[in-house]
mmCIF file of C-alpha atoms in Angstrom:
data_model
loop_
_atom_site.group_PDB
_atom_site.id
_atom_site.type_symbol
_atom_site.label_atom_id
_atom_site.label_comp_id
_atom_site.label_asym_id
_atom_site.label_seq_id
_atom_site.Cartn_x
_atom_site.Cartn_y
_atom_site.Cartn_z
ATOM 1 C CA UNK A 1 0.000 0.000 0.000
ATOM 2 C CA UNK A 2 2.628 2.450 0.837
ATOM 3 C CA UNK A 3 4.274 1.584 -2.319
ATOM 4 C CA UNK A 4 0.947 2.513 -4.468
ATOM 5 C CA UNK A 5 0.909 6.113 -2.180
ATOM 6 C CA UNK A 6 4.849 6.245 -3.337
ATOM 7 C CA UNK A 7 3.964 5.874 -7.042
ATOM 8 C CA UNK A 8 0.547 8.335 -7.025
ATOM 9 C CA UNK A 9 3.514 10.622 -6.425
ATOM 10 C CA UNK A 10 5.405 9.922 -9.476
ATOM 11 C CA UNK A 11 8.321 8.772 -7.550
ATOM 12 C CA UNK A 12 9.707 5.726 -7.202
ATOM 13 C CA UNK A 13 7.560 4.001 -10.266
ATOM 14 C CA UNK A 14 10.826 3.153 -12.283
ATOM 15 C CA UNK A 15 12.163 1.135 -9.677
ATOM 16 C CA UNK A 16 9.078 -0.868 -9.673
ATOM 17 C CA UNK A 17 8.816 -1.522 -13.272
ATOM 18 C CA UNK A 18 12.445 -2.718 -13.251
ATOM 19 C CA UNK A 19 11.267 -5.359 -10.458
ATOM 20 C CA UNK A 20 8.189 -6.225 -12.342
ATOM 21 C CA UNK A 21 10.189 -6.816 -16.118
ATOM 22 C CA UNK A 22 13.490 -8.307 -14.736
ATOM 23 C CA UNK A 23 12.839 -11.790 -15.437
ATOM 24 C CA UNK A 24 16.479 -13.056 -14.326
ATOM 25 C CA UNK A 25 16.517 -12.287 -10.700
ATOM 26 C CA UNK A 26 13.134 -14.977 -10.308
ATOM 27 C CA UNK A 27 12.375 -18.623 -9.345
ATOM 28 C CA UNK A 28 11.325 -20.323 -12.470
ATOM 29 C CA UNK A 29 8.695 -22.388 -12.386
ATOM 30 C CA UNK A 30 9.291 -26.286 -11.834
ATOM 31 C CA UNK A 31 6.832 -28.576 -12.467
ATOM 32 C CA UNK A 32 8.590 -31.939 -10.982
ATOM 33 C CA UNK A 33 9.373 -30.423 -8.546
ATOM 34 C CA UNK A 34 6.247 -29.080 -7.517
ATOM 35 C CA UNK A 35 7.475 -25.303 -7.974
ATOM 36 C CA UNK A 36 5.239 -22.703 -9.120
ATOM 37 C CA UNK A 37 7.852 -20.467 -9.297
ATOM 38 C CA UNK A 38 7.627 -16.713 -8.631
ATOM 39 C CA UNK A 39 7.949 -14.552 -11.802
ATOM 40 C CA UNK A 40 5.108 -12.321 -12.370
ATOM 41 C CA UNK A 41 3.695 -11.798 -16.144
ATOM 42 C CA UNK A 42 5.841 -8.761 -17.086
ATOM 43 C CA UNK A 43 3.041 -7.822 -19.586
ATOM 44 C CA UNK A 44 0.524 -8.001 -16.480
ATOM 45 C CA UNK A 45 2.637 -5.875 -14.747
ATOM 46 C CA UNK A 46 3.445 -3.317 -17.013
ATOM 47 C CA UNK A 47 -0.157 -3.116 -17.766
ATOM 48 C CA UNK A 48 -1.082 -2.421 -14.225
ATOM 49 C CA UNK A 49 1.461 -0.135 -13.545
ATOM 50 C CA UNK A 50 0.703 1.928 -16.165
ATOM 51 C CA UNK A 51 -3.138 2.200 -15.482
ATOM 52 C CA UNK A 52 -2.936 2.599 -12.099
ATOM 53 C CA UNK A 53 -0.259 5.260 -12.734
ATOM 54 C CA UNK A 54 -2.399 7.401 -15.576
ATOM 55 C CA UNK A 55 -5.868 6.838 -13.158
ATOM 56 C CA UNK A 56 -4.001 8.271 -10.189
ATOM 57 C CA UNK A 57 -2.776 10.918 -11.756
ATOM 58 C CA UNK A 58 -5.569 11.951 -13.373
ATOM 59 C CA UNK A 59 -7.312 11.841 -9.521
ATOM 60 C CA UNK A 60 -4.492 14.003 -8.231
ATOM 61 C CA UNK A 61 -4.919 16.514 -11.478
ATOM 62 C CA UNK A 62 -8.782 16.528 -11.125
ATOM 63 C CA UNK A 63 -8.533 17.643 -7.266
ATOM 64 C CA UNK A 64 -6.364 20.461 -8.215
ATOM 65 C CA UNK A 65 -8.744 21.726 -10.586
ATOM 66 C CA UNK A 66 -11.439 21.020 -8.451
ATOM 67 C CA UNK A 67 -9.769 23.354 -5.847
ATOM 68 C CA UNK A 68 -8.919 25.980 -8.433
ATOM 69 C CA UNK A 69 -12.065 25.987 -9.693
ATOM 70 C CA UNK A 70 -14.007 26.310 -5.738
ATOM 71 C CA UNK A 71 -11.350 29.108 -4.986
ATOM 72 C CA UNK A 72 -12.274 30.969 -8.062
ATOM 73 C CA UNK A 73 -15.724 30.452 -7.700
ATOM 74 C CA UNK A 74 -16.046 31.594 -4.538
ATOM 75 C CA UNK A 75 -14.098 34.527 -5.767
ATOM 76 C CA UNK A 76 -16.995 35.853 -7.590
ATOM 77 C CA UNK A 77 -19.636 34.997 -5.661
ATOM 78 C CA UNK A 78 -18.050 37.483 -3.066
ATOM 79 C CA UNK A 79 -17.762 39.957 -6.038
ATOM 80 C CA UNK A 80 -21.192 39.227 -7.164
ATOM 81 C CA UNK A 81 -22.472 39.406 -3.245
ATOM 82 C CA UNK A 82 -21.510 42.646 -2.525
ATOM 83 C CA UNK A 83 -18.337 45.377 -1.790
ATOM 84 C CA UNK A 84 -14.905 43.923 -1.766
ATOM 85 C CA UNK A 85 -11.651 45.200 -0.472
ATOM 86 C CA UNK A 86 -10.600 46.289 -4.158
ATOM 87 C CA UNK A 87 -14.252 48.922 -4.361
ATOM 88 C CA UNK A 88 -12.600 50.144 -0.723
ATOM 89 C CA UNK A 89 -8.752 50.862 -1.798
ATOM 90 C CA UNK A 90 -10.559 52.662 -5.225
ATOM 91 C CA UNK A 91 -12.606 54.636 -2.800
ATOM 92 C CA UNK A 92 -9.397 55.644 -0.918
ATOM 93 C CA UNK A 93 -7.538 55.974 -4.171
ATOM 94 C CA UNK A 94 -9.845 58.599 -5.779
ATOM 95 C CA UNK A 95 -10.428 59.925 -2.199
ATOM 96 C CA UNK A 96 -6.141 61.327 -2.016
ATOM 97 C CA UNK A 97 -7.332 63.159 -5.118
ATOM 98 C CA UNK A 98 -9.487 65.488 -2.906
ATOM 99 C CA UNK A 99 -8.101 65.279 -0.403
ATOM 100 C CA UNK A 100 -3.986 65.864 -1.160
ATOM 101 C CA UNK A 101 -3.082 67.051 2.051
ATOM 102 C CA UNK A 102 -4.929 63.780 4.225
ATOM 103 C CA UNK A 103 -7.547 65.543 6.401
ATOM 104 C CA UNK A 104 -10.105 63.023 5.983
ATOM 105 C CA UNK A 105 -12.245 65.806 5.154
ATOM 106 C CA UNK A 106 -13.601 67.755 1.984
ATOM 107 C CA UNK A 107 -15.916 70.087 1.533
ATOM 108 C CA UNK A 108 -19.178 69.777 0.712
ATOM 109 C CA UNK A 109 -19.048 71.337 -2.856
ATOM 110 C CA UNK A 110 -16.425 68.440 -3.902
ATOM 111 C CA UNK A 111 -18.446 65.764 -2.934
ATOM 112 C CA UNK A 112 -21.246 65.411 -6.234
ATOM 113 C CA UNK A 113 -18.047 65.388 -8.367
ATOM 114 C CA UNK A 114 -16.152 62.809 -5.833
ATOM 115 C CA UNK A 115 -19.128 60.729 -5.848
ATOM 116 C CA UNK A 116 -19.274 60.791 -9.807
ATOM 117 C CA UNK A 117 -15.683 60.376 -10.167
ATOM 118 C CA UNK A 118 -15.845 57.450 -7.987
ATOM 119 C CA UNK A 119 -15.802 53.887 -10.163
ATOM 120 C CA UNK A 120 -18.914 51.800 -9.755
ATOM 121 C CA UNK A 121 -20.386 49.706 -7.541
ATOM 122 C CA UNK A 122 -20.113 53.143 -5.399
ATOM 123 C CA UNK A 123 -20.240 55.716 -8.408
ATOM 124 C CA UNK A 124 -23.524 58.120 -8.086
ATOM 125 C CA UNK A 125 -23.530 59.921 -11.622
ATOM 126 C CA UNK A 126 -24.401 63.472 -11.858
ATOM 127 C CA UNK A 127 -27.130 65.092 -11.250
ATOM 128 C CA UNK A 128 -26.542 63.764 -7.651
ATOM 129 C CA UNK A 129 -27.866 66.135 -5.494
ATOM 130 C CA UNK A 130 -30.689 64.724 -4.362
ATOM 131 C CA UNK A 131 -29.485 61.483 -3.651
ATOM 132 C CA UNK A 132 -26.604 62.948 -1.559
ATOM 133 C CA UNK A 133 -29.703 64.617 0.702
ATOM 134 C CA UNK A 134 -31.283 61.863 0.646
ATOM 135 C CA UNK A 135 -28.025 60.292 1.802
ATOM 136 C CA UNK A 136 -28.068 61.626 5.122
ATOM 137 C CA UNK A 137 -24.268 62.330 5.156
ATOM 138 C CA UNK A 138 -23.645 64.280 8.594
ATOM 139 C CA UNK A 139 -21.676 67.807 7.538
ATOM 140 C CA UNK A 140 -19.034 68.901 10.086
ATOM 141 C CA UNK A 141 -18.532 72.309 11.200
ATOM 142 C CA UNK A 142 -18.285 74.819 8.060
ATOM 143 C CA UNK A 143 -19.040 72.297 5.386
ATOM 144 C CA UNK A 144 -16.307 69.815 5.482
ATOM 145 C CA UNK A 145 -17.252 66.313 5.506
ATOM 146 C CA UNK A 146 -15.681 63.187 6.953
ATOM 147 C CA UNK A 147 -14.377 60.354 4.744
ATOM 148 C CA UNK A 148 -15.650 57.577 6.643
ATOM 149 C CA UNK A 149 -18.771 59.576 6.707
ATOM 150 C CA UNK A 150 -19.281 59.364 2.925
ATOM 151 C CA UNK A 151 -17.904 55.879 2.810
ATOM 152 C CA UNK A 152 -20.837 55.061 5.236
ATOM 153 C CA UNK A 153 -23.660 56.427 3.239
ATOM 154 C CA UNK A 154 -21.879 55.010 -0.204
ATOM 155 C CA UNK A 155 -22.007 51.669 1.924
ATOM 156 C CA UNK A 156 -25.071 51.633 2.925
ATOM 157 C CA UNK A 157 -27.090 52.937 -0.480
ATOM 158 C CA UNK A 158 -24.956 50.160 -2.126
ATOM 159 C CA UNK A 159 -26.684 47.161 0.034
ATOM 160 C CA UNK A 160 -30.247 49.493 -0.883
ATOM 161 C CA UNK A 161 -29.762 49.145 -3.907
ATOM 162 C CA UNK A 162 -28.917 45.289 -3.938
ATOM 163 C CA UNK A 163 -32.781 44.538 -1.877
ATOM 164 C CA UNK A 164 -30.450 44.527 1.637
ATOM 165 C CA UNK A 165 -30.677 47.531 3.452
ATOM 166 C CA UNK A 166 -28.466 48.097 7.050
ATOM 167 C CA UNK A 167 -29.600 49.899 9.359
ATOM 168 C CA UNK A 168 -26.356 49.407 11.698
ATOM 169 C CA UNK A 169 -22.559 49.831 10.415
ATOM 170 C CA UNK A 170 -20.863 48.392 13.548
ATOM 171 C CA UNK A 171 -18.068 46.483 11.340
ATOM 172 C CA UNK A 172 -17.452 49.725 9.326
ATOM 173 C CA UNK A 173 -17.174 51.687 12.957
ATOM 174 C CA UNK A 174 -15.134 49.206 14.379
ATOM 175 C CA UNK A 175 -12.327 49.165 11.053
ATOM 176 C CA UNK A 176 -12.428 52.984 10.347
ATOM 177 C CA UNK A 177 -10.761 55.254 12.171
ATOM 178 C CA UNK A 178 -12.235 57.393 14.748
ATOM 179 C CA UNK A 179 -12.985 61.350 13.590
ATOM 180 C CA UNK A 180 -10.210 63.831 14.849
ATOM 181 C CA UNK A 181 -10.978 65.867 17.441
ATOM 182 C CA UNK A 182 -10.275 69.238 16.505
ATOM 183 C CA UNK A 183 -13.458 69.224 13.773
ATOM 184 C CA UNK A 184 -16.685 68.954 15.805
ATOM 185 C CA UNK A 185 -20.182 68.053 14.356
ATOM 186 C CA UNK A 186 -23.203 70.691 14.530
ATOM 187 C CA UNK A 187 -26.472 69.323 14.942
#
C-alpha cells in the first residue's frame, strides 16, 4: 500500500517496473518439482502499472482543478455578493485626489463630483444632489465632511440598492478610524 501512495507521487515508479520486467533475478517455475515459481507476467505488470499510474494521476490533477475551480468560484460569488476590499482601496484611491493634504475631510461642494468620479459599484452619476440629501451624510462644522462619513452612506445605499438595506454599520465603525478631534459636528 505504501508503495501505491509512493507511485501516485510519481516517484519511485521506475524502480518498480524494473522489479516487475526483470525476469532473471526470479524462481522459475518447476513442475517436478512441484514449484510454481515466482515470476510475475511482465506484460501483467506493465499493464497495471501503467493504469494505475495514468488513473491516479488523473485523480491528483482533477482535485487540483477542483480546488482551483471552488477558490475561483467563490471569488466571484463574493464579487457578485456585494463590496470587496478592491471597491474600498478605489474609494481611498480617488479619495487622495481630494483630499492631497490627508484631512479626511472635503468640503461639501467636492463631494457630487467625488461621488461621480468614484468607479462603480459606489459611483452616483451626476445630477446627484438629491441622492446625496437623501443620503443623510452628517456635515461637520463649516461644510467639510468626513471620509468615513461618505464611505458610510456610499455603503449603505450600495446594500439598498442590492434589496439589503443596514440599518447598523458596527463592522465599518469598528475598522475605520475614529474622527479627529479638533473638527466637531453641529447638529
Amino acid at each position: 500500500m505504501i508503495l501505491l501512495f509512493q507511485m501516485s507521487t510519481s516517484a519511485g515508479w521506475d524502480g518498480v517496473l524494473d522489479g516487475i520486467i526483470n525476469e532473471e533475478d526470479c524462481e522459475q517455475p518447476n513442475p517436478e518439482m512441484g514449484s510454481p515459481g515466482d515470476c510475475g507476467s511482465s506484460t501483467v505488470g506493465i499493464a497495471f502499472l501503467l493504469s494505475y499510474l495514468v488513473i491516479s494521476f488523473l485523480i491528483v490533477i482533477n482535485m487540483y482543478i477542483a480546488v482551483i475551480l471552488e477558490n475561483y468560484s467563490q471569488a466571484t460569488e463574493d464579487v457578485q455578493e456585494g463590496l470587496t476590499d478592491d471597491d474600498y482601496d478605489m474609494y481611498y484611491e480617488i479619495w487622495q485626489q481630494f483630499d492631497p493634504d490627508g484631512t479626511q475631510y472635503i468640503r461639501y461642494d467636492q463631494l457630487s463630483e467625488f461621488l461621480d468620479v468614484l468607479e462603480p459599484p459606489l459611483q452616483i452619476h451626476k445630477p446627484n444632489k438629491y441622492k446625496i440629501v437623501s443620503m443623510d451624510i452628517p456635515i461637520c462644522k463649516g461644510d467639510l465632511m468626513f471620509c468615513v462619513d461618505i464611505l458610510d452612506a456610499l455603503t449603505k445605499d450600495f446594500f439598498a440598492r442590492k434589496g439589503n438595506p443596514i440599518e447598523e454599520t458596527g463592522e465599518l465603525a469598528e475598522v475605520a478610524p475614529g474622527r479627529p478631534d479638533e473638527v466637531g459636528y453641529e447638529p
